[in-house]
Tab-separated table of C-alpha atoms in Angstrom:
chain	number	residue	atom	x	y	z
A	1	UNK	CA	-22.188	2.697	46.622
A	2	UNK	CA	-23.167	0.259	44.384
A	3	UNK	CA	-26.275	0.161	41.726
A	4	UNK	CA	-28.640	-1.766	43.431
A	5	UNK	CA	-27.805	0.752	46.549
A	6	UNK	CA	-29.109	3.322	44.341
A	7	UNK	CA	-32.049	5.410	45.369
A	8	UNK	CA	-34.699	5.630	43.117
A	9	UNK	CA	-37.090	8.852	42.965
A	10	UNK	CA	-40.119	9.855	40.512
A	11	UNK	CA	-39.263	11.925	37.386
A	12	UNK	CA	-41.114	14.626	38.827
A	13	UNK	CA	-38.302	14.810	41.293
A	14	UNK	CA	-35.692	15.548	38.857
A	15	UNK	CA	-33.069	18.613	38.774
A	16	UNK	CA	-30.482	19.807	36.385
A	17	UNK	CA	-27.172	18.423	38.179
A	18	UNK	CA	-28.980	14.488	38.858
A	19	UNK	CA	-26.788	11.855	37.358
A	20	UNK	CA	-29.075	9.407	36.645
A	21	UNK	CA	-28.944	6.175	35.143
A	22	UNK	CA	-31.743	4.861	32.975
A	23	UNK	CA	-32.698	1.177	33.119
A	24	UNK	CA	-33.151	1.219	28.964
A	25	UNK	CA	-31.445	-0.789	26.481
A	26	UNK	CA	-29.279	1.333	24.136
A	27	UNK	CA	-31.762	1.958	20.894
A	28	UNK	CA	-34.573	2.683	23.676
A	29	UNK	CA	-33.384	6.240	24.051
A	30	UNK	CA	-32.005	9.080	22.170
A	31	UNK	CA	-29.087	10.007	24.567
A	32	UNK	CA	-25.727	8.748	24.008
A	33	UNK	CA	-24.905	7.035	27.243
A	34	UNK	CA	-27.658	5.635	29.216
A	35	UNK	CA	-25.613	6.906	32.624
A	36	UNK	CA	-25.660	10.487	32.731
A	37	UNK	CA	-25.438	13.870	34.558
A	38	UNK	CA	-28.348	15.836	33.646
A	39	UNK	CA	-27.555	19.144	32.095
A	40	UNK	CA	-30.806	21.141	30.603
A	41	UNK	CA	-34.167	20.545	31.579
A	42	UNK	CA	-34.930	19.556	27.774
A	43	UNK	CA	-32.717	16.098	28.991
A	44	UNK	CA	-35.344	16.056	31.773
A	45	UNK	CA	-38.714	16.446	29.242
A	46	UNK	CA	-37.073	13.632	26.980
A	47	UNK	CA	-36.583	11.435	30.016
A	48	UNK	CA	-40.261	11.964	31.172
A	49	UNK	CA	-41.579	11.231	27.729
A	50	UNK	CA	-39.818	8.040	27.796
A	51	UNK	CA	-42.332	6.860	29.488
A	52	UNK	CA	-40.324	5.939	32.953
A	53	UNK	CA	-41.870	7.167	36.220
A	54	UNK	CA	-39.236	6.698	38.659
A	55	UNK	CA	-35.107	6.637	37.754
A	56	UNK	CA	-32.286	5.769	39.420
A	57	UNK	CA	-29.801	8.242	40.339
A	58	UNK	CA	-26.258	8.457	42.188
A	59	UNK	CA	-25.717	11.009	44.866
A	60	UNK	CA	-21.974	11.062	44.229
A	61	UNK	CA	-21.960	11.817	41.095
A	62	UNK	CA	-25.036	14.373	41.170
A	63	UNK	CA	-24.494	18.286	41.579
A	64	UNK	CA	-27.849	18.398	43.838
A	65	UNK	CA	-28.351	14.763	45.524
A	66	UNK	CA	-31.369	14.484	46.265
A	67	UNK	CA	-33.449	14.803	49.630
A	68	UNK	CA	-35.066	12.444	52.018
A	69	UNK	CA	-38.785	13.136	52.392
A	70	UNK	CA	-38.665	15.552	49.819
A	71	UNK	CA	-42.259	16.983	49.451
A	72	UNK	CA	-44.573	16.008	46.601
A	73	UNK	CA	-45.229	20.792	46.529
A	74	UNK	CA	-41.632	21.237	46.831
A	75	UNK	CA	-40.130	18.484	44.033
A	76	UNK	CA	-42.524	20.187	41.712
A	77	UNK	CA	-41.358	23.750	42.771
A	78	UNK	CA	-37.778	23.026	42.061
A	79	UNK	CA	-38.386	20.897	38.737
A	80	UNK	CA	-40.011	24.112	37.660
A	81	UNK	CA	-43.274	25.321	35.543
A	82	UNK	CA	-44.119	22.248	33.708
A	83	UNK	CA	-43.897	23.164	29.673
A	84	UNK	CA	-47.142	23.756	27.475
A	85	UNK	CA	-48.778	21.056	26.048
A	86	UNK	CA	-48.380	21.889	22.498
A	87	UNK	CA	-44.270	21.868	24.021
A	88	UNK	CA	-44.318	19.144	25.369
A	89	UNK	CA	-45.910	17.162	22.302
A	90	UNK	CA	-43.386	19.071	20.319
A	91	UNK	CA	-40.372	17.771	22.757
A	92	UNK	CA	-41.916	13.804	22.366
A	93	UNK	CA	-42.616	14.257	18.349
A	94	UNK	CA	-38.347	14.953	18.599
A	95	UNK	CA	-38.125	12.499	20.864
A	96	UNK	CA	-39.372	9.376	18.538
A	97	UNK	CA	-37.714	10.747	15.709
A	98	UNK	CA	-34.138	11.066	17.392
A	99	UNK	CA	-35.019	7.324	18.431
A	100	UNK	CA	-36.023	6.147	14.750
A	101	UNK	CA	-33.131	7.759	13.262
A	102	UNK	CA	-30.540	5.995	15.587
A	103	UNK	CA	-32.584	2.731	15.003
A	104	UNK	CA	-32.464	3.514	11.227
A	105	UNK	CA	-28.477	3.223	11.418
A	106	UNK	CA	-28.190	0.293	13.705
A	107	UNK	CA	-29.888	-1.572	11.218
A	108	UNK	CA	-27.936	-0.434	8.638
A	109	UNK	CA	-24.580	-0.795	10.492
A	110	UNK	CA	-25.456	-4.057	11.760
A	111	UNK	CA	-25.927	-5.636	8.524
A	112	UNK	CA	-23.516	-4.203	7.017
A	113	UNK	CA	-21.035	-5.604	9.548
A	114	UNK	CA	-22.633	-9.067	8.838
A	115	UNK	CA	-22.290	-8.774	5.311
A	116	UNK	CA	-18.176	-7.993	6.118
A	117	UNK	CA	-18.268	-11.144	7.827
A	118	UNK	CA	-19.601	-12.860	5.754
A	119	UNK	CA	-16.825	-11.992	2.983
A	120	UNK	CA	-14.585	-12.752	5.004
A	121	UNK	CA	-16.053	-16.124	5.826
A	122	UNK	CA	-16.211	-16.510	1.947
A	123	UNK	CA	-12.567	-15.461	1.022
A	124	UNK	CA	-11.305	-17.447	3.871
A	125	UNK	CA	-12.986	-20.477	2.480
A	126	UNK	CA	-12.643	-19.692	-1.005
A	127	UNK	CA	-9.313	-21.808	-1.863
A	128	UNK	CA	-9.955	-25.574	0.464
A	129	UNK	CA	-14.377	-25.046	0.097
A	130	UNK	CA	-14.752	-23.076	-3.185
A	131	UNK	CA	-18.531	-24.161	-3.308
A	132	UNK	CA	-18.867	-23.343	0.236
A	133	UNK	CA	-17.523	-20.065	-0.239
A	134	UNK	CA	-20.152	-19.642	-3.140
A	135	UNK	CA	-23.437	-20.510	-0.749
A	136	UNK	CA	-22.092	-17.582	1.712
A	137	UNK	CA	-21.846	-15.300	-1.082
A	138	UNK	CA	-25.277	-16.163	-3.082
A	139	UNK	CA	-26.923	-16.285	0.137
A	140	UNK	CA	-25.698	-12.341	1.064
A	141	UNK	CA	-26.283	-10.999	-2.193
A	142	UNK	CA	-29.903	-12.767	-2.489
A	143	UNK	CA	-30.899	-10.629	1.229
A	144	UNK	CA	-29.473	-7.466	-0.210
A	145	UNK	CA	-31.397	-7.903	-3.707
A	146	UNK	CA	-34.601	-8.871	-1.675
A	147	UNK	CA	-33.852	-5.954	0.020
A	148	UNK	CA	-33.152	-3.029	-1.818
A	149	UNK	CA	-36.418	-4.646	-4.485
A	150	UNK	CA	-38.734	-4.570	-1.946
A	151	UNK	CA	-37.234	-1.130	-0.442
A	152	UNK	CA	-39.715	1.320	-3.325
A	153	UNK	CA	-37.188	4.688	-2.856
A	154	UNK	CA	-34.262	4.068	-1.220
A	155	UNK	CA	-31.417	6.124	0.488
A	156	UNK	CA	-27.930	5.627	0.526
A	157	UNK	CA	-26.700	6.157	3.738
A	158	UNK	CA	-23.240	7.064	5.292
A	159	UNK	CA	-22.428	4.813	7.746
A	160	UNK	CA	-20.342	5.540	11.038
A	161	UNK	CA	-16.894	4.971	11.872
A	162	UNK	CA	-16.651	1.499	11.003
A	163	UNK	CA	-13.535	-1.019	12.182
A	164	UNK	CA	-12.599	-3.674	10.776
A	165	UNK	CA	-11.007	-5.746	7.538
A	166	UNK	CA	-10.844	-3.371	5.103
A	167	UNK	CA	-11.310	-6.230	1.833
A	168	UNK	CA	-14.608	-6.995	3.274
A	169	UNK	CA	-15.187	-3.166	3.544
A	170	UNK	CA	-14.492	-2.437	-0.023
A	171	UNK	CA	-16.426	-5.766	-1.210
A	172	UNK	CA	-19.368	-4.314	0.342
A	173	UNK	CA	-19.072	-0.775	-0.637
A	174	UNK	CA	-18.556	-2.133	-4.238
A	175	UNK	CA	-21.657	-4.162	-4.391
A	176	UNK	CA	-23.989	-2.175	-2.543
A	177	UNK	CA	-23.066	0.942	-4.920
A	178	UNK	CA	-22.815	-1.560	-7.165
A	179	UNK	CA	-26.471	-3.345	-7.027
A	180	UNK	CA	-28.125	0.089	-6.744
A	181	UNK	CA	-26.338	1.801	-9.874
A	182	UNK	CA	-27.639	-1.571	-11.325
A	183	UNK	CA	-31.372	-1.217	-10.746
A	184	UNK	CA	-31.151	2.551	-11.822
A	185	UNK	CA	-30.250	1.177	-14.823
A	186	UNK	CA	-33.194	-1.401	-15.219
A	187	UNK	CA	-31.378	-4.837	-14.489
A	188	UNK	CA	-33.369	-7.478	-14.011
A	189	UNK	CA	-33.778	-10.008	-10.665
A	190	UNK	CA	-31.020	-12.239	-12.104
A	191	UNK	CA	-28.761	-9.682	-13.460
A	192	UNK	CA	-28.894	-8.082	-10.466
A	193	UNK	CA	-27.614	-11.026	-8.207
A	194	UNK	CA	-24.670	-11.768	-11.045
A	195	UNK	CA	-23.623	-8.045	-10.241
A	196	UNK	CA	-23.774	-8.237	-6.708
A	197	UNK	CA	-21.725	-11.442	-6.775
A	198	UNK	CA	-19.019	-10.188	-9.209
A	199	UNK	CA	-19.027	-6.914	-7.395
A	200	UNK	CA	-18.732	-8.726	-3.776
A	201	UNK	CA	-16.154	-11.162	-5.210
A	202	UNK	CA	-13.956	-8.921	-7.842
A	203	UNK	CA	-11.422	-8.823	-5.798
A	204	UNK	CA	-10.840	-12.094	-4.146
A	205	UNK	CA	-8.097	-13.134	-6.332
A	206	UNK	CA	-5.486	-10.934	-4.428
A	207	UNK	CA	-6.307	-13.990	-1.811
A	208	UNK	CA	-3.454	-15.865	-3.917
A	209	UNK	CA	-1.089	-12.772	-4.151
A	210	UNK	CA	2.072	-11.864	-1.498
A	211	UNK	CA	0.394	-9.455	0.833
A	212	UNK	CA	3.207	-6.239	-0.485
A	213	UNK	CA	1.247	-6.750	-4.044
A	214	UNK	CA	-2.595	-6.744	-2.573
A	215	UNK	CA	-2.523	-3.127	-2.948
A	216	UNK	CA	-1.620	-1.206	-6.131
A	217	UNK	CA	1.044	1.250	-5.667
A	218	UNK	CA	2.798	3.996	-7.807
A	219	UNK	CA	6.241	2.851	-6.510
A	220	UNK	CA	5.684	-0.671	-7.876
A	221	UNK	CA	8.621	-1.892	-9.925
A	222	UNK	CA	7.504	-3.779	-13.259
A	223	UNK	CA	7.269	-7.340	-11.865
A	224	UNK	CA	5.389	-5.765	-8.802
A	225	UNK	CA	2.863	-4.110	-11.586
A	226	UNK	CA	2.224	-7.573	-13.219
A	227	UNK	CA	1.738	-9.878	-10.202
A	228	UNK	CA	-0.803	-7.445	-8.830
A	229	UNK	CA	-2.556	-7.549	-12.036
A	230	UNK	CA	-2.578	-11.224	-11.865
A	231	UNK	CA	-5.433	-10.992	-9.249
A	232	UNK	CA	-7.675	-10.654	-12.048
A	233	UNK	CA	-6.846	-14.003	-13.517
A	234	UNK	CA	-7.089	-15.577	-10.307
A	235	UNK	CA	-10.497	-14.267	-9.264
A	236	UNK	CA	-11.898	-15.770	-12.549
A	237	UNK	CA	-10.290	-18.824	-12.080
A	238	UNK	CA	-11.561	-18.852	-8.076
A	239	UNK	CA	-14.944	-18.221	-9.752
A	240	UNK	CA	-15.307	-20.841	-12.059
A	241	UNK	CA	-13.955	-23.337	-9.159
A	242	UNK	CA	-16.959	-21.628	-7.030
A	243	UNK	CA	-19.358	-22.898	-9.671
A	244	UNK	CA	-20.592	-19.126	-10.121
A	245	UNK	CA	-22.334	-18.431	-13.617
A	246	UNK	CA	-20.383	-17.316	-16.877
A	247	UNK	CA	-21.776	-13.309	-15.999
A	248	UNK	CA	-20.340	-13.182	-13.102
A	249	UNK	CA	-17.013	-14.737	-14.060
A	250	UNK	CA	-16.829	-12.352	-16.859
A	251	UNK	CA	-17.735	-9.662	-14.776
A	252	UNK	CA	-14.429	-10.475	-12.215
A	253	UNK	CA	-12.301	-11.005	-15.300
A	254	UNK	CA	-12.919	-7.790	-16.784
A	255	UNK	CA	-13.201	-5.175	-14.006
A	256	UNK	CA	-10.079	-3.601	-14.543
A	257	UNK	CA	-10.699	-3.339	-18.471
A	258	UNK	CA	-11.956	0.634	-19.293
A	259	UNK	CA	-13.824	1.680	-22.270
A	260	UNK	CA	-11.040	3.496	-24.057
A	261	UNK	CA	-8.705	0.369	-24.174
A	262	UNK	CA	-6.532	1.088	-21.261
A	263	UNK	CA	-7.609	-1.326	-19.189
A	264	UNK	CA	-6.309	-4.693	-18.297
A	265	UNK	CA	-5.252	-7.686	-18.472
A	266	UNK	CA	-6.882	-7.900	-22.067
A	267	UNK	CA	-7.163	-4.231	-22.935
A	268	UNK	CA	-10.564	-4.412	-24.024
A	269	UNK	CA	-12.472	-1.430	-25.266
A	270	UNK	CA	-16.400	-0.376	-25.720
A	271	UNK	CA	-18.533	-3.259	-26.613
A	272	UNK	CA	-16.144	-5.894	-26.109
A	273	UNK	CA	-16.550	-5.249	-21.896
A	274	UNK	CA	-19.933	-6.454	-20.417
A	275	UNK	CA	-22.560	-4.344	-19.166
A	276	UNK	CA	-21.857	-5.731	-15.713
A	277	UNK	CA	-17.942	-4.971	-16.065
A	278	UNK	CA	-18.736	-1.673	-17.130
A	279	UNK	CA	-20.763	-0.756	-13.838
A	280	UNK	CA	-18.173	-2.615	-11.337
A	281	UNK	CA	-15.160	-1.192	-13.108
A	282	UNK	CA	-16.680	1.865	-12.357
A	283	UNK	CA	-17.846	1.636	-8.943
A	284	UNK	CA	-14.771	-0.114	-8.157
A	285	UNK	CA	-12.493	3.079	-8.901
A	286	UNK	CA	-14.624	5.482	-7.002
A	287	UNK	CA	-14.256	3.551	-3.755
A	288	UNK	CA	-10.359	3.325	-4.612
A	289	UNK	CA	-10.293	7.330	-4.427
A	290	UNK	CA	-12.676	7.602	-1.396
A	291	UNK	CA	-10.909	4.443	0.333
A	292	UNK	CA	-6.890	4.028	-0.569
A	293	UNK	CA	-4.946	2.287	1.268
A	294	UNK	CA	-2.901	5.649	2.317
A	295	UNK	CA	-6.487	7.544	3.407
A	296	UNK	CA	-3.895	10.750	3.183
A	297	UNK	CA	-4.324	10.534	-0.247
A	298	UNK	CA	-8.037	9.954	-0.090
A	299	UNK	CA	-10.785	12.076	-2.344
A	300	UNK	CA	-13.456	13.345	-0.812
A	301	UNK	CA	-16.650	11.421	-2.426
A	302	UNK	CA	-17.216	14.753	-3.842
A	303	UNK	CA	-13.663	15.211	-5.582
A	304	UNK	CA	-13.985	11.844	-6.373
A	305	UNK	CA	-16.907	11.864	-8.549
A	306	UNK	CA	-15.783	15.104	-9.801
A	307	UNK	CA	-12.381	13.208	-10.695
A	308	UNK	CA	-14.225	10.368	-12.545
A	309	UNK	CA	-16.438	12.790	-14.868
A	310	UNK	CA	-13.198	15.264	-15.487
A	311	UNK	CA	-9.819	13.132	-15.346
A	312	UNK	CA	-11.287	9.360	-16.025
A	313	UNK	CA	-14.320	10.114	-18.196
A	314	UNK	CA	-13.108	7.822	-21.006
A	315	UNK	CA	-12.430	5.158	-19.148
A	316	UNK	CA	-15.772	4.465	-18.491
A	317	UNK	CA	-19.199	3.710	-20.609
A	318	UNK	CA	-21.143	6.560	-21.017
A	319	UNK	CA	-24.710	6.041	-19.690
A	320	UNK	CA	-22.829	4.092	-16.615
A	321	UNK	CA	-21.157	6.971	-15.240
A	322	UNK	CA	-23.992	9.231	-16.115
A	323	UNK	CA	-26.589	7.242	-14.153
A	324	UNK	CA	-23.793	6.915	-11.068
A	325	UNK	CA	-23.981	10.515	-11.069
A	326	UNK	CA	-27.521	11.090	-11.107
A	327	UNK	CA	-27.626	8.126	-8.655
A	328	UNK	CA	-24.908	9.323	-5.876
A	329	UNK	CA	-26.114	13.211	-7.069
A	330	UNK	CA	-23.317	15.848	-6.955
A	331	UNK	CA	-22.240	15.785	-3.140
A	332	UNK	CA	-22.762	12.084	-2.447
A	333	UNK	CA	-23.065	10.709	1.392
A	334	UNK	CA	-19.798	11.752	3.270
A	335	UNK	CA	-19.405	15.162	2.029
A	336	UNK	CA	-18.686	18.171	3.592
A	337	UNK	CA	-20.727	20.919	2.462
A	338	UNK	CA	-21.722	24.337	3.533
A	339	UNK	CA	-25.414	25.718	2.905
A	340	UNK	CA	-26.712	28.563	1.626
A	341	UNK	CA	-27.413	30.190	4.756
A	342	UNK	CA	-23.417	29.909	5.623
A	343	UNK	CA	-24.020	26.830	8.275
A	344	UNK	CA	-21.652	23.317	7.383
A	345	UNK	CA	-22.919	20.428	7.528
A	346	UNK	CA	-21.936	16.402	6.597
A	347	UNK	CA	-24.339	14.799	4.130
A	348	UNK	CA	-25.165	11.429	5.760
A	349	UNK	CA	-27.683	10.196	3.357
A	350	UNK	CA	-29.472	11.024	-0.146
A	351	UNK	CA	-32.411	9.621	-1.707
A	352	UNK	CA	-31.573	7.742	-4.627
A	353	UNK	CA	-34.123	9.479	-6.741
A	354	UNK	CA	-33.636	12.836	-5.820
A	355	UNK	CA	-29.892	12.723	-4.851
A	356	UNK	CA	-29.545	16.834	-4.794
A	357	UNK	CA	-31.618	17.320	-1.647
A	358	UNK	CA	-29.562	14.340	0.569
A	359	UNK	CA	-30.305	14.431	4.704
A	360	UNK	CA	-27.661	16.279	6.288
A	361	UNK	CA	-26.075	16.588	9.829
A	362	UNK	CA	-25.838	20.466	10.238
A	363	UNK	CA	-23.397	21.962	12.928
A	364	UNK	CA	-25.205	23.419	15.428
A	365	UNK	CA	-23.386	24.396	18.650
A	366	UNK	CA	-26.739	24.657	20.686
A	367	UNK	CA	-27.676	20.801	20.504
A	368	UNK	CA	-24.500	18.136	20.392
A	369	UNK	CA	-24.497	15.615	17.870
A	370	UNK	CA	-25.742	12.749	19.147
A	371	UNK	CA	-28.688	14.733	20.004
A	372	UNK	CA	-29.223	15.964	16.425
A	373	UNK	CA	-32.099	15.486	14.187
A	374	UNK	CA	-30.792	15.120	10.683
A	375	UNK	CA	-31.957	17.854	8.095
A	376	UNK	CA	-33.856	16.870	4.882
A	377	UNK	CA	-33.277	19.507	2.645
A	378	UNK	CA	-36.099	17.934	0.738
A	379	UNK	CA	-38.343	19.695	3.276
A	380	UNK	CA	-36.547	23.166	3.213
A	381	UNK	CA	-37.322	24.574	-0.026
A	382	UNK	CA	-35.479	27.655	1.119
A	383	UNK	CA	-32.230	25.806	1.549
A	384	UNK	CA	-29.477	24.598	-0.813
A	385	UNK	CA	-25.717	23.711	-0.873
A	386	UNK	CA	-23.739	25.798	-1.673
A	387	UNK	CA	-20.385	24.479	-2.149
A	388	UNK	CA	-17.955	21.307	-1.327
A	389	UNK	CA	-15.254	21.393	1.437
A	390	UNK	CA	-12.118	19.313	2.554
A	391	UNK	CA	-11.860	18.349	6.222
A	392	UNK	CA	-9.135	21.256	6.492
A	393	UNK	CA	-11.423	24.079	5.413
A	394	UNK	CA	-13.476	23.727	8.101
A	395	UNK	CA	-13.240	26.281	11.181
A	396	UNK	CA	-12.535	23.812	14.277
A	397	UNK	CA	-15.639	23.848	15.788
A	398	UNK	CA	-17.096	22.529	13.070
A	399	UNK	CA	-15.077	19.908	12.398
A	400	UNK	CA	-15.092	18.624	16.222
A	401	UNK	CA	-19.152	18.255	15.720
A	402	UNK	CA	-19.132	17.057	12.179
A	403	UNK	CA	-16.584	14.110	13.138
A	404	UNK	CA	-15.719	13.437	9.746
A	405	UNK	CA	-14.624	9.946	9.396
A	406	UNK	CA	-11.090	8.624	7.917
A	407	UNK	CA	-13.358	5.690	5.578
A	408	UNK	CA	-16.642	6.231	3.843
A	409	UNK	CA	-18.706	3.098	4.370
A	410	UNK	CA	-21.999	3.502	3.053
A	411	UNK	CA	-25.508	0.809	2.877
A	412	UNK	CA	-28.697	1.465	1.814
A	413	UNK	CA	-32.049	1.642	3.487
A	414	UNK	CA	-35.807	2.805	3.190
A	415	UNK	CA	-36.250	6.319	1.942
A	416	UNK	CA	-36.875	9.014	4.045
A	417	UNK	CA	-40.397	9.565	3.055
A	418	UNK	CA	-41.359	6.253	3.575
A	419	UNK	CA	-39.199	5.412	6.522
A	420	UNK	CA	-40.741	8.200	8.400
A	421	UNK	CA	-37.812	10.067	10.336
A	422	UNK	CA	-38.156	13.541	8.800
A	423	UNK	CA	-38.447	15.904	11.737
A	424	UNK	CA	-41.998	16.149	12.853
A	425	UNK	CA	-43.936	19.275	12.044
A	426	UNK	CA	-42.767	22.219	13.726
A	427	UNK	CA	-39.595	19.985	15.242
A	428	UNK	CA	-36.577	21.881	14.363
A	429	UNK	CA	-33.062	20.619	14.094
């Protein structure tokens, strides 16, 4: 039987066991696959508040087909008592906010994906149409400065599995961290842009290095060491060609220098690095230990910040690490955590000004994931974290439903109080 064959019956008439398929585009409902079976009534309530009056639905694939000439009495009888109004408002209230949450990270994953294109588009470009390759990068980092200035709070936010070329990955993850550890610190309009360019563009000098050397590893013989550190020279060099501005080609020359003098290729120390090296330097290294090339020997971005403040505290400035922790707060999007009342949970996003009560996904085995309201421990005074956990410490089931991803990817967006997608008064996760 094909769609169009499909019989098409009022809501009312629907059962637990239907398999129905919903004429809705994707972000138009909260369930994960607009073709279905229907397994709770709840699915049934969420359908109804959708708005549709009549769905389609395959007898083959339904545990209870449904029947010709099926009374008006006797569909009502077997779709059961309908709920209480205060219910069934209840049910809807869940229903908009499961729908503005999954449009909330769309967005975010959509541009975020652009703005990997569009580094790759830039790198590509970089050595035959170095001014070329410039426009593309001004133009993304002018959207996200727009952006995240006109955003008032703003969450970062833990993005989903994402595919794709890992340099454009880390470009991005470097300059959105990058651009928002910039305004905590009070940059300006400009100063902002000629951080999100050196951030986006640090490093596009490995475009000129043997693929075996793109990638710093501990196994590198000496003349391995010092062509990858030659990526450095050439991303300054590929910046002045690009006609970018003297901060920003400072910036990409010095983002491997640290504070205490162990940096390279000119060992600088303190005051001699610029403010804008300082933060990119910085940001640069945690996405190395979230994001290695090997991801077994990946931090967690919890370890990882830990690492920076404990092992690497001296290679960084001060008030620049001290405003990335306040910023990222101490279990940063993409950590696994367990509450105080014993339940895990993956922190998916965290208001940038109050970074210790992030959103979280909790593990709940009663409602599956993709059905899942996030939790905003901002609104549950009652509730705290309680400690940090690797992947591996998890008991099974918990891990299955978190779905902890192998790459942290993370973009910024609206903050939760003024985007709007807490859960709705007496809406429960």
């Amino acid at each position: 039987m094909t769609d169009v064959a499909l019989p098409v019956i009022p809501v009312e008439q629907l059962r637990v066991g239907h398999f129905v398929l919903l004429d809705l585009g994707w972000m138009d409902h909260p369930f994960p696959r607009s073709n279905f079976r229907i397994s709770s009534p709840h699915q049934i309530e969420t359908i109804r508040n959708l708005g549709l009056t009549r769905v389609r639905v395959d007898p083959a694939r339904s545990e209870f087909p449904p029947q010709e000439g099926t009374a008006p009495d006797a569909s009502a009888a077997a779709a059961g008592p309908q709920a209480p109004a205060g219910a069934a408002q209840a049910t809807d209230a869940r229903t908009q906010a499961l729908l503005q949450q999954r449009q909330a990270l769309l967005r975010c994953e959509r541009q975020y994906h652009e703005g990997t294109r569009q580094v790759r588009a830039a790198f590509d470009q970089v050595e035959r149409a170095p001014e070329a390759a410039g426009a593309i990068a001004r133009e993304l980092i002018g959207g996200m400065v727009d952006a995240i200035g006109g955003h008032g709070e703003t969450a970062i936010r833990l993005l989903s599995d994402i595919q794709g070329d890992r340099a454009g990955q880390h470009a991005m993850n470097v300059a959105v961290l990058s651009l928002l550890l910039g305004r905590a610190l009070g940059l300006d309009e400009a100063a902002l842009r000629a951080l999100g360019l050196a951030a986006l563009l640090h490093d596009m000098g490995k475009v000129r290095l043997p693929e075996p050397v793109r990638h710093k590893d501990a196994g590198f013989t000496p003349a391995q060491l010092k062509a990858y550190e030659e990526h450095v020279v050439h991303g300054a060099e590929l910046a002045r060609t690009m006609g970018l501005e003297a901060a920003v080609v400072e910036a990409i020359a010095q983002h491997h220098e640290a504070a205490d003098g162990s940096g390279f290729p000119a060992a600088l120390s303190g005051q001699r690095i610029g403010r804008l090296a300082h933060i990119v330097a910085l940001v640069n290294r945690y996405d190395g230990l979230c994001n290695p090339p090997n991801p077994a020997r990946a931090f967690t971005p919890h370890e990882a910040l830990a690492r920076l403040y404990a092992v690497h505290k001296a290679r960084f400035d001060a008030a620049t690490l001290a405003a990335f922790i306040r910023l990222l707060g101490v279990y940063p999007p993409g950590s696994i955590v367990q509450l105080s009342d014993g339940r895990y949970a993956l922190v998916q996003a965290c208001n940038a000004s109050r970074p210790l009560k992030p959103r979280v996904l909790v593990h709940d085995p009663h409602t599956p994931p993709s059905e899942a309201l996030l939790l905003d421990l901002q609104a549950q005074p009652e509730l705290s974290i309680q400690r940090s956990l690797r992947a591996d410490q998890l008991p099974r089931a918990a891990l299955d439903y978190l779905d902890p991803r192998p790459r942290y990817c993370y973009f910024f967006e609206r903050a939760l109080r003024a985007e709007g997608i807490a859960a709705p008064t007496g809406v429960h996760p």
